[in-house]
């Protein structure tokens, strides 16, 4: 076994690999750029080597810099994680030439499967079902439109070397095909240094389901069942689960056997993932093969008990797989929510800054797990829910503009899907993140969405269910009443604290009343509170709700029991009230005495400023292109400017017809959130 490995990556995946290596007794080497000098993976590793400036194309994806770090530290093997150089055959070949083991597949398999055009041809030859499309090179935008029309709209325009949703566009018309081709080509060149594009039929109402495979150097190959990855935004996965609520045993076995056949056809070893598009009749089509560890690998680990990183290391060291296909059973259900530094209230645009507060829920391990070829039971008792959080950040750390916006991957496991969802709801409610915009509210809202709960989902879920973007969740009346009762009880606790202030005059103790009015979610309810040593009975809306818990003023998280059920609230003090967040809802709650409530109803509501005549920069980023000039007339939906942030290009479009009065920004300028790009007449 290796004595020292280098992790050629950053963030949560680098931390994830370090954890397994440490458990296996293997020393680890981290690499870092200027922006990551104080990153968590640097702190966790046994050694760390600086490899260059902050941009990835000057550090993490420069092969020579990684090779220098390998030579400097004497690492015997390199784990590439995902992204960056993980699917770069030249990197694998450079390591091989140096006598260093690449903890991944052979360079030939990377080349064959990493290129989406070549991989589809090989998949067809291996008997794998594929989507109709054009696999040849495309000269220009006009040819892209002609090919798209021949295939039949809608089509998917993809970068051959793409991944993570970059370089991908859906086109429904010739104009969209031309625009999508140009944008995908530019994005692919900037992200991967490879601007080749291909086009395939876009399967409507599809599910994205992938098969995890694992193969050793002795001919052994297995599949570790499937992951449902249909909840996507901009072709990037947001929520994954294992197994899929849609597949039956026959389809699962057929997809698994085809995935293994493809792996064997290209001489694959290590962990890999074969992605499929599945239609409503359970017909499945090969999408691509990722020749690396997937972001969402934890859900597979939770239902199989197999540490995929450990198996990758052992396979790279020449060991055979310690199990056969029949040993790999599905146990329970696992969910993964990707926590991104993206503001859901601004169209999920990237958000950067410092994490002023970062408090993930307490992790509870699930067992049994396969360790060193033996099944070792540990963690949560049978039937209990488990919580896992894979992260690469810490409180006080910064989310940089240079890399992917992922903060953490929160996972839950339970015996059933319904229990895994409920465990995720509670875990999300208890996850505290402050200082930046993030998608926690959206993740919470999805967990309560009836269509998601039913399992009736497709890759169009977000577009269909949130067509106007995410504006926050609306709590059901029962949850809103429970929140209001909790707010009343919490306000009473705070009032008692304030009434006991030191230094008051004798015989001037302030009485804390029992009658209040709670304003929450557009409602106001009179409440009557009757308290005792263990909690309070709150009479509200014709019901009496029992509130118990140990919350105290100043605590940012309240774990209560309301009406016999747990209630987890994020709590912030605001003037004359509390800001309470749960299940994707963000509410300003005011608890007032009856007379104060009567007067508050007479107060005018403050309206936000009118910004309809301005195009504001929706995120910190770089202006790549400005498409119009002062005096131009623009139409609804017309592209106005392109802003690049966190490796993604975002096209800003006109919301209505108008005339450009002035343009305040030019290509190459860096802008802050809400900087004015242009003004309209």
XYZ file of C-alpha atoms in Angstrom:
681
model
C 0.000 0.000 0.000
C 1.077 3.579 -0.646
C 2.772 5.498 2.141
C 2.027 8.977 0.750
C -0.447 10.323 -1.812
C -0.912 13.798 -3.250
C -4.410 15.179 -3.840
C -4.401 17.262 -7.016
C -7.522 19.181 -6.087
C -9.066 21.547 -3.559
C -12.212 22.112 -1.524
C -14.530 19.431 -0.246
C -13.261 16.623 -2.473
C -9.681 17.141 -1.309
C -10.890 17.000 2.304
C -12.940 13.891 1.495
C -9.905 12.038 0.100
C -7.741 13.101 3.035
C -10.244 11.590 5.511
C -10.099 8.150 3.899
C -6.322 8.257 3.419
C -5.871 9.162 7.081
C -8.071 6.237 8.136
C -5.963 3.938 5.937
C -2.736 5.222 7.520
C -1.578 6.995 4.354
C 0.128 10.406 4.584
C -1.355 13.142 2.401
C -0.056 16.131 0.431
C -2.286 19.087 -0.434
C -1.656 21.603 -3.200
C -2.960 25.148 -3.069
C -3.137 28.406 -4.996
C -2.829 31.925 -3.634
C -6.586 32.064 -2.957
C -6.475 28.766 -1.034
C -3.515 29.512 1.218
C -5.743 29.195 4.314
C -8.159 26.617 2.913
C -9.443 23.682 4.955
C -7.790 21.010 2.800
C -4.425 22.697 3.388
C -4.964 22.589 7.148
C -6.038 18.921 7.077
C -3.188 17.488 4.992
C 0.137 16.321 6.403
C 2.015 18.495 3.890
C 1.020 21.327 1.564
C 2.689 22.772 -1.538
C 1.971 26.142 -3.132
C 1.393 25.757 -6.889
C 0.684 29.243 -8.206
C -1.729 32.168 -8.607
C -5.446 31.984 -7.880
C -6.865 31.303 -11.378
C -7.135 27.544 -11.969
C -5.450 27.841 -15.373
C -2.349 29.116 -13.581
C -2.359 26.558 -10.755
C -4.683 23.565 -10.395
C -4.794 22.619 -14.083
C -1.124 23.262 -14.855
C 0.348 19.764 -15.097
C 3.965 20.898 -14.619
C 3.111 22.592 -11.311
C 1.451 19.443 -9.973
C 4.366 17.322 -11.139
C 6.795 19.635 -9.339
C 4.785 19.156 -6.138
C 4.897 15.374 -6.608
C 8.683 15.404 -7.022
C 9.164 17.800 -4.127
C 7.215 15.641 -1.671
C 8.011 12.154 -2.940
C 4.333 11.185 -3.258
C 3.883 7.657 -4.641
C 0.396 8.229 -6.039
C -1.961 11.068 -6.961
C -5.716 11.254 -6.454
C -7.221 13.837 -8.834
C -10.651 14.222 -7.224
C -13.142 15.560 -9.772
C -12.833 18.479 -12.179
C -9.471 20.112 -12.918
C -7.089 17.367 -14.162
C -9.180 14.360 -13.133
C -10.091 13.456 -16.733
C -6.946 14.699 -18.438
C -5.093 11.839 -20.134
C -1.936 13.940 -20.471
C -1.798 14.262 -16.701
C -2.215 10.516 -16.234
C 0.540 9.918 -18.810
C 2.856 12.431 -17.124
C 2.464 10.604 -13.816
C 3.073 7.247 -15.472
C 6.257 8.551 -17.095
C 7.429 9.714 -13.670
C 6.701 6.331 -12.091
C 3.873 7.746 -9.979
C 0.520 5.940 -9.737
C -2.597 7.724 -10.975
C -5.516 6.849 -8.682
C -7.956 6.577 -11.534
C -8.450 4.780 -14.836
C -5.801 4.166 -17.533
C -5.072 7.117 -19.817
C -6.555 5.206 -22.766
C -9.911 4.891 -20.995
C -9.808 8.572 -20.054
C -9.189 9.507 -23.671
C -11.914 7.227 -24.987
C -14.609 8.123 -22.466
C -13.592 11.695 -21.660
C -14.327 12.762 -25.227
C -18.115 12.718 -25.562
C -18.010 12.204 -29.333
C -15.685 9.204 -29.173
C -17.437 7.755 -26.112
C -20.802 7.632 -27.888
C -19.319 5.744 -30.797
C -17.663 3.255 -28.440
C -20.884 2.892 -26.458
C -22.757 1.992 -29.630
C -20.122 -0.616 -30.469
C -20.421 -2.068 -26.946
C -24.181 -2.494 -27.345
C -25.154 0.417 -25.109
C -28.337 2.299 -26.012
C -27.515 5.844 -27.254
C -29.386 9.048 -28.125
C -29.631 10.089 -31.818
C -27.269 12.933 -32.688
C -24.371 14.298 -34.740
C -21.002 13.122 -33.458
C -18.803 14.818 -36.061
C -17.047 18.165 -35.756
C -19.116 21.283 -36.499
C -17.540 24.135 -38.445
C -19.654 27.144 -37.502
C -22.960 28.417 -36.145
C -24.807 28.047 -39.448
C -23.792 24.414 -39.754
C -24.879 23.901 -36.134
C -28.332 25.263 -37.020
C -28.585 23.042 -40.109
C -27.581 19.923 -38.175
C -30.014 20.782 -35.395
C -32.892 21.152 -37.840
C -32.012 17.790 -39.397
C -31.967 16.007 -36.010
C -35.204 17.758 -35.040
C -35.744 20.320 -32.307
C -35.239 20.480 -29.406
C -31.533 19.640 -29.412
C -28.768 19.708 -26.830
C -25.563 21.522 -27.812
C -22.613 20.196 -25.800
C -18.893 20.704 -25.403
C -17.071 17.471 -26.191
C -14.729 17.969 -23.222
C -17.445 19.451 -20.995
C -18.723 18.654 -17.547
C -20.610 20.219 -14.655
C -23.105 21.895 -16.985
C -20.452 24.053 -18.663
C -20.591 24.392 -22.433
C -24.158 23.067 -22.626
C -27.208 24.752 -24.188
C -30.697 23.634 -25.252
C -31.946 25.030 -28.554
C -35.526 25.043 -29.848
C -34.977 27.152 -33.001
C -32.290 27.886 -35.587
C -31.478 31.217 -33.927
C -31.081 29.554 -30.529
C -28.878 26.888 -32.128
C -26.563 29.533 -33.583
C -26.408 31.520 -30.345
C -26.001 28.364 -28.237
C -23.203 27.079 -30.461
C -21.207 30.299 -30.154
C -21.754 30.550 -26.385
C -20.948 26.859 -25.749
C -17.826 27.073 -27.913
C -16.551 30.136 -26.031
C -17.363 28.684 -22.604
C -15.751 25.345 -23.467
C -12.576 27.000 -24.710
C -12.271 29.044 -21.514
C -13.100 26.173 -19.142
C -11.430 23.183 -20.823
C -9.137 24.529 -23.527
C -11.133 22.456 -26.035
C -13.876 24.144 -28.074
C -15.190 21.115 -29.985
C -18.984 20.896 -29.958
C -21.475 18.134 -30.768
C -25.261 18.076 -30.990
C -27.790 15.433 -29.978
C -31.543 15.055 -29.663
C -32.893 16.479 -26.418
C -35.157 13.914 -24.796
C -38.177 15.712 -23.360
C -39.457 14.868 -19.864
C -36.260 12.941 -19.108
C -34.795 11.611 -15.896
C -31.046 11.733 -15.328
C -30.040 8.417 -13.758
C -26.459 7.240 -13.475
C -24.784 3.937 -12.655
C -21.703 3.764 -10.425
C -19.134 1.230 -11.644
C -15.962 -0.053 -10.028
C -13.350 -2.193 -11.749
C -9.992 -3.642 -10.700
C -6.857 -4.591 -12.626
C -7.713 -8.310 -12.531
C -10.838 -8.310 -14.685
C -13.287 -7.735 -11.847
C -16.025 -5.177 -12.507
C -19.276 -4.412 -10.692
C -21.977 -1.758 -10.592
C -23.028 -0.248 -7.272
C -26.596 0.497 -8.374
C -27.922 3.870 -9.433
C -28.296 7.491 -8.425
C -31.242 9.691 -9.383
C -29.868 13.100 -10.416
C -32.885 14.697 -12.097
C -33.130 17.802 -9.903
C -30.886 20.081 -11.945
C -30.462 23.784 -12.578
C -28.624 24.988 -15.669
C -27.684 21.339 -16.334
C -25.941 21.165 -12.963
C -27.154 18.697 -10.364
C -28.619 20.145 -7.170
C -30.208 17.201 -5.337
C -29.353 13.527 -5.791
C -30.657 10.349 -4.231
C -29.976 6.645 -4.258
C -31.632 4.476 -5.303
C -33.965 6.016 -7.902
C -37.673 6.082 -6.999
C -38.449 5.363 -10.662
C -36.447 2.268 -11.615
C -37.657 -1.287 -11.250
C -35.328 -4.243 -10.714
C -35.298 -5.243 -14.393
C -34.341 -1.754 -15.630
C -31.736 -1.376 -12.882
C -30.116 -4.678 -13.849
C -30.169 -3.837 -17.566
C -28.596 -0.407 -17.023
C -26.027 -1.886 -14.655
C -25.002 -4.656 -17.038
C -24.609 -2.192 -19.934
C -22.506 0.116 -17.744
C -20.200 -2.748 -16.782
C -19.995 -3.890 -20.424
C -18.881 -0.410 -21.464
C -16.282 -0.281 -18.689
C -14.841 -3.639 -19.769
C -14.868 -2.616 -23.435
C -12.446 0.238 -22.763
C -10.281 -1.602 -20.230
C -11.546 0.563 -17.399
C -10.236 0.326 -13.834
C -11.077 2.393 -10.719
C -14.385 4.152 -9.988
C -16.406 5.610 -12.833
C -19.947 6.622 -13.623
C -22.065 5.860 -16.674
C -24.804 8.456 -17.070
C -28.121 7.720 -18.768
C -31.191 9.661 -19.817
C -34.346 7.678 -18.992
C -37.746 8.502 -20.469
C -41.184 7.982 -18.943
C -41.379 4.419 -20.290
C -38.044 3.484 -18.701
C -36.240 3.478 -22.031
C -32.672 4.537 -21.289
C -29.971 6.114 -23.433
C -26.254 6.529 -22.825
C -25.319 10.117 -22.074
C -21.631 10.018 -21.118
C -19.121 8.284 -18.894
C -17.323 10.241 -16.192
C -13.903 8.664 -15.716
C -13.511 9.879 -12.154
C -15.191 10.031 -8.792
C -18.548 11.808 -9.019
C -19.548 14.720 -6.806
C -22.577 12.732 -5.628
C -20.691 9.550 -4.694
C -21.673 9.774 -0.979
C -25.252 8.600 -1.589
C -23.929 5.422 -3.205
C -21.598 4.887 -0.257
C -24.498 5.300 2.164
C -26.731 2.661 0.534
C -23.972 0.126 -0.209
C -21.555 0.617 2.689
C -18.614 0.862 0.264
C -16.025 3.645 0.638
C -15.393 4.450 -3.022
C -12.265 6.490 -2.318
C -10.755 3.586 -0.393
C -11.545 1.180 -3.232
C -9.990 3.575 -5.773
C -6.796 3.633 -3.721
C -6.749 -0.146 -3.289
C -7.419 -0.767 -7.000
C -4.603 1.642 -7.916
C -2.325 -0.317 -5.565
C -3.154 -3.506 -7.493
C -5.595 -5.101 -5.076
C -8.637 -7.021 -6.389
C -12.161 -5.943 -5.490
C -13.177 -7.532 -2.159
C -16.747 -8.238 -3.303
C -18.754 -9.653 -6.196
C -21.910 -8.231 -7.780
C -24.212 -10.350 -5.623
C -22.629 -8.904 -2.459
C -23.746 -5.357 -3.294
C -27.218 -4.879 -1.856
C -29.262 -1.695 -1.547
C -29.816 -0.810 2.093
C -32.124 2.083 2.927
C -32.296 5.392 1.086
C -29.886 8.311 0.822
C -30.353 11.982 -0.131
C -27.750 14.600 -1.055
C -28.316 18.358 -1.162
C -25.591 20.470 -2.757
C -25.131 23.677 -0.807
C -23.945 26.341 -3.243
C -22.817 29.936 -2.800
C -25.608 31.016 -5.125
C -28.397 33.438 -4.275
C -31.757 31.813 -5.098
C -33.517 35.169 -4.807
C -31.311 36.526 -7.643
C -31.797 33.715 -10.102
C -29.189 31.471 -8.411
C -26.366 33.760 -9.436
C -22.978 33.237 -7.754
C -22.276 34.904 -4.429
C -18.827 35.421 -2.976
C -17.570 36.663 0.358
C -16.680 35.584 3.869
C -18.576 32.955 5.840
C -19.382 34.938 8.957
C -21.229 31.914 10.293
C -20.878 28.279 9.233
C -22.437 25.684 11.533
C -23.438 22.438 9.806
C -25.661 19.930 11.625
C -23.962 17.293 13.765
C -22.914 14.283 11.703
C -24.275 10.854 12.607
C -22.553 7.935 10.871
C -24.417 5.135 9.121
C -23.220 1.548 9.182
C -22.092 -0.998 8.324
C -19.177 0.120 6.132
C -16.670 -2.006 4.247
C -13.218 -1.325 5.697
C -10.110 -3.198 4.623
C -12.235 -5.920 3.023
C -14.303 -6.506 6.182
C -17.769 -5.258 7.018
C -17.506 -3.256 10.222
C -20.667 -2.016 11.924
C -20.510 1.475 13.380
C -22.502 4.661 13.753
C -26.272 4.976 13.936
C -28.298 2.061 15.281
C -30.388 0.057 12.828
C -33.381 2.082 11.708
C -31.983 5.460 12.831
C -31.321 8.305 10.406
C -27.751 9.297 9.551
C -26.335 12.709 8.618
C -23.134 13.331 6.640
C -21.633 16.637 5.544
C -18.773 16.728 3.034
C -17.275 20.212 3.034
C -14.147 22.183 2.304
C -14.894 25.419 4.157
C -15.015 26.702 7.714
C -16.430 29.641 9.637
C -14.431 32.752 8.802
C -13.199 31.352 5.481
C -13.842 32.958 2.105
C -15.813 31.768 -0.895
C -13.607 32.756 -3.819
C -14.672 33.994 -7.235
C -12.075 31.752 -8.873
C -13.630 28.335 -8.317
C -16.827 26.325 -8.208
C -19.386 27.829 -5.768
C -19.982 24.614 -3.809
C -19.895 25.034 -0.032
C -20.891 21.553 1.122
C -22.752 18.358 0.284
C -25.280 17.525 2.980
C -26.401 13.894 2.972
C -28.951 11.946 4.967
C -29.676 8.227 5.135
C -32.701 6.405 6.542
C -34.457 3.060 6.046
C -37.061 4.575 3.678
C -37.229 7.456 1.193
C -39.825 9.328 3.243
C -37.635 9.089 6.352
C -34.533 10.198 4.418
C -36.438 13.262 3.158
C -37.643 14.107 6.669
C -34.102 13.749 8.001
C -32.900 16.106 5.257
C -35.587 18.675 6.143
C -34.426 18.734 9.748
C -30.743 18.837 8.783
C -31.281 21.751 6.373
C -33.260 23.694 8.965
C -30.369 23.258 11.387
C -27.623 24.236 8.899
C -26.444 27.789 9.690
C -24.719 29.767 6.919
C -24.343 33.557 7.016
C -22.284 36.167 5.184
C -23.051 35.167 1.599
C -26.029 34.286 -0.557
C -26.710 30.539 -0.614
C -29.321 28.067 -1.799
C -30.324 26.534 1.554
C -33.852 28.033 1.359
C -34.369 26.519 -2.079
C -33.127 23.083 -1.019
C -35.532 23.164 1.919
C -38.426 24.173 -0.329
C -37.756 21.269 -2.705
C -37.851 18.781 0.174
C -41.445 19.878 0.874
C -42.568 20.062 -2.762
C -45.376 17.537 -3.409
C -43.961 16.480 -6.779
C -40.519 15.780 -5.308
C -42.001 13.967 -2.334
C -43.988 11.745 -4.723
C -40.850 10.935 -6.749
C -42.534 12.168 -9.944
C -39.609 14.273 -11.159
C -37.731 15.002 -14.382
C -34.762 17.173 -15.291
C -37.308 19.930 -16.032
C -38.495 20.001 -12.406
C -36.939 23.349 -11.453
C -37.857 25.056 -14.738
C -41.453 23.833 -14.513
C -42.094 24.286 -10.812
C -40.192 27.565 -10.422
C -40.713 29.263 -13.818
C -40.349 32.749 -12.350
C -37.408 31.848 -10.143
C -37.420 31.192 -6.429
C -39.046 33.820 -4.252
C -39.106 31.852 -1.010
C -41.397 29.151 0.282
C -44.888 29.671 1.654
C -45.490 27.638 4.779
C -48.673 25.583 5.135
C -51.086 27.068 7.680
C -50.301 24.402 10.278
C -46.550 25.084 10.111
C -47.162 28.845 10.170
C -49.283 28.505 13.303
C -46.619 26.375 14.976
C -43.999 28.989 14.055
C -46.210 31.798 15.410
C -46.747 29.928 18.674
C -42.996 29.359 18.961
C -42.342 33.050 18.279
C -44.774 34.071 21.018
C -43.132 31.741 23.542
C -39.630 32.903 22.523
C -40.680 36.554 22.771
C -41.989 35.911 26.281
C -38.620 34.399 27.282
C -36.836 37.473 25.890
C -39.228 39.848 27.700
C -38.600 38.078 31.009
C -34.846 38.477 30.420
C -35.311 42.203 29.748
C -37.597 42.628 32.795
C -34.880 41.263 35.088
C -32.321 43.910 34.145
C -30.118 44.946 37.063
C -30.171 48.458 38.527
C -33.949 49.001 38.458
C -35.740 50.844 41.271
C -37.237 48.821 44.094
C -40.929 47.973 43.652
C -40.713 48.845 39.950
C -40.544 45.331 38.484
C -42.055 45.203 35.004
C -44.847 42.691 34.523
C -44.610 40.468 31.446
C -48.139 39.984 30.176
C -49.879 36.899 28.851
C -51.793 38.509 25.965
C -50.003 39.348 22.713
C -50.566 39.630 18.974
C -48.288 37.772 16.562
C -47.724 39.162 13.037
C -46.306 36.508 10.661
C -46.639 35.676 6.978
C -49.323 38.280 6.311
C -51.479 37.140 9.257
C -51.935 38.475 12.739
C -53.194 36.273 15.539
C -54.088 37.201 19.113
C -52.391 34.748 21.474
C -52.676 33.892 25.148
C -49.633 32.395 26.852
C -49.723 30.254 29.955
C -46.227 29.246 31.026
C -44.747 26.762 33.485
C -41.272 25.439 34.325
C -41.125 23.118 31.300
C -42.601 25.299 28.577
C -45.689 27.239 27.590
C -49.216 26.621 26.337
C -50.013 29.074 23.560
C -53.662 29.618 22.683
C -53.839 30.676 19.017
C -56.499 30.458 16.275
C -58.781 28.347 18.416
C -56.041 25.857 19.305
C -53.681 25.424 22.223
C -50.150 24.498 21.160
C -47.596 23.275 23.647
C -44.110 24.817 23.153
C -41.085 23.276 24.856
C -37.347 23.762 24.371
C -34.289 25.429 25.840
C -33.852 28.439 23.522
C -32.383 31.567 25.098
C -32.099 35.118 23.703
C -29.002 35.487 21.554
C -28.959 31.896 20.320
C -29.083 31.698 16.516
C -30.743 28.294 16.401
C -33.848 27.179 18.267
C -34.584 23.467 18.603
C -38.110 23.290 19.961
C -40.971 20.878 20.293
C -44.271 22.448 19.209
C -47.554 20.554 19.339
C -45.648 17.339 19.948
C -43.427 17.678 16.865
C -39.851 18.970 16.436
C -39.408 22.493 15.096
C -35.970 23.825 14.148
C -35.716 27.575 13.533
C -32.879 29.887 12.550
C -33.296 32.997 14.720
C -32.127 36.588 14.247
C -33.165 39.637 16.266
C -34.791 42.461 14.311
C -36.396 45.669 15.636
C -39.529 44.749 17.603
C -39.393 41.135 16.542
C -37.557 38.104 15.205
C -36.454 36.910 11.799
C -37.293 33.202 11.667
C -36.291 30.785 8.908
C -37.437 27.225 8.318
C -38.360 24.948 5.390
C -37.298 27.566 2.844
C -39.441 30.335 4.344
C -37.892 33.561 5.613
C -40.266 35.486 7.879
C -40.126 38.665 9.880
C -42.255 37.932 12.932
C -43.430 40.662 15.308
C -44.960 39.981 18.715
C -46.720 43.056 20.078
C -49.034 44.013 22.911
C -52.635 44.469 21.727
C -52.495 48.298 21.711
C -49.140 48.341 19.886
C -50.559 45.863 17.373
C -53.541 48.125 16.777
C -51.255 51.059 16.004
C -48.899 48.959 13.847
C -51.771 48.126 11.503
C -52.026 51.839 10.677
C -48.368 52.217 9.649
C -47.675 52.669 5.892
C -45.621 50.000 4.152
C -42.212 51.063 2.827
C -41.855 50.311 -0.898
C -38.561 49.282 -2.548
C -36.902 51.716 -5.005
C -37.810 51.476 -8.709
C -34.879 50.021 -10.692
C -36.871 49.061 -13.795
C -34.936 51.520 -16.014
C -31.538 50.049 -15.145
C -29.691 46.872 -16.042
C -27.885 46.014 -12.801
C -25.047 43.565 -12.455
C -26.652 40.600 -10.653
C -23.397 39.263 -9.169
C -19.722 40.132 -8.735
C -18.145 39.328 -12.084
C -16.297 40.296 -15.244
C -18.051 41.913 -18.201
C -17.226 39.656 -21.166
C -19.346 41.367 -23.813
C -21.724 44.311 -24.207
C -24.103 43.683 -27.120
C -25.777 47.102 -27.455
C -24.896 50.801 -27.523
C -26.594 54.024 -26.465
C -29.549 54.801 -28.716
C -30.197 51.154 -29.679
C -33.741 49.842 -29.518
C -33.934 46.456 -27.787
C -36.625 43.784 -27.775
C -37.830 41.588 -24.944
C -35.432 38.673 -24.473
C -32.610 40.279 -26.457
C -29.081 39.662 -25.161
C -27.697 42.860 -23.630
C -24.449 41.800 -21.972
C -22.522 38.750 -20.786
C -21.063 38.502 -17.274
C -18.601 35.788 -16.258
C -18.390 34.592 -12.648
C -17.170 31.348 -11.097
C -16.257 29.914 -14.510
C -19.780 30.387 -15.911
C -20.944 32.867 -18.548
C -24.325 34.484 -17.800
C -26.209 36.260 -20.594
C -28.267 39.208 -19.328
C -31.410 39.806 -21.422
C -33.923 42.627 -21.798
C -37.068 42.154 -19.728
C -39.120 44.365 -22.083
C -38.855 46.550 -25.174
C -36.982 49.822 -24.757
C -34.262 52.204 -25.886
C -30.777 52.260 -24.374
C -30.081 55.683 -22.849
C -26.488 55.031 -21.753
C -23.977 52.204 -21.298
C -21.904 52.482 -18.133
C -19.679 49.380 -18.431
C -17.369 47.912 -21.044
C -15.904 44.491 -21.759
C -13.057 43.669 -19.382
C -14.424 45.617 -16.410
C -15.023 43.953 -13.047
C -18.294 44.914 -11.384
C -19.909 44.504 -7.984
C -23.469 43.388 -7.277
C -26.011 46.038 -8.391
C -23.466 48.141 -10.315
C -25.284 49.829 -13.220
C -24.374 48.280 -16.585
C -26.787 50.380 -18.645
C -29.769 52.707 -18.332
C -32.918 52.789 -20.475
C -35.088 55.737 -21.507
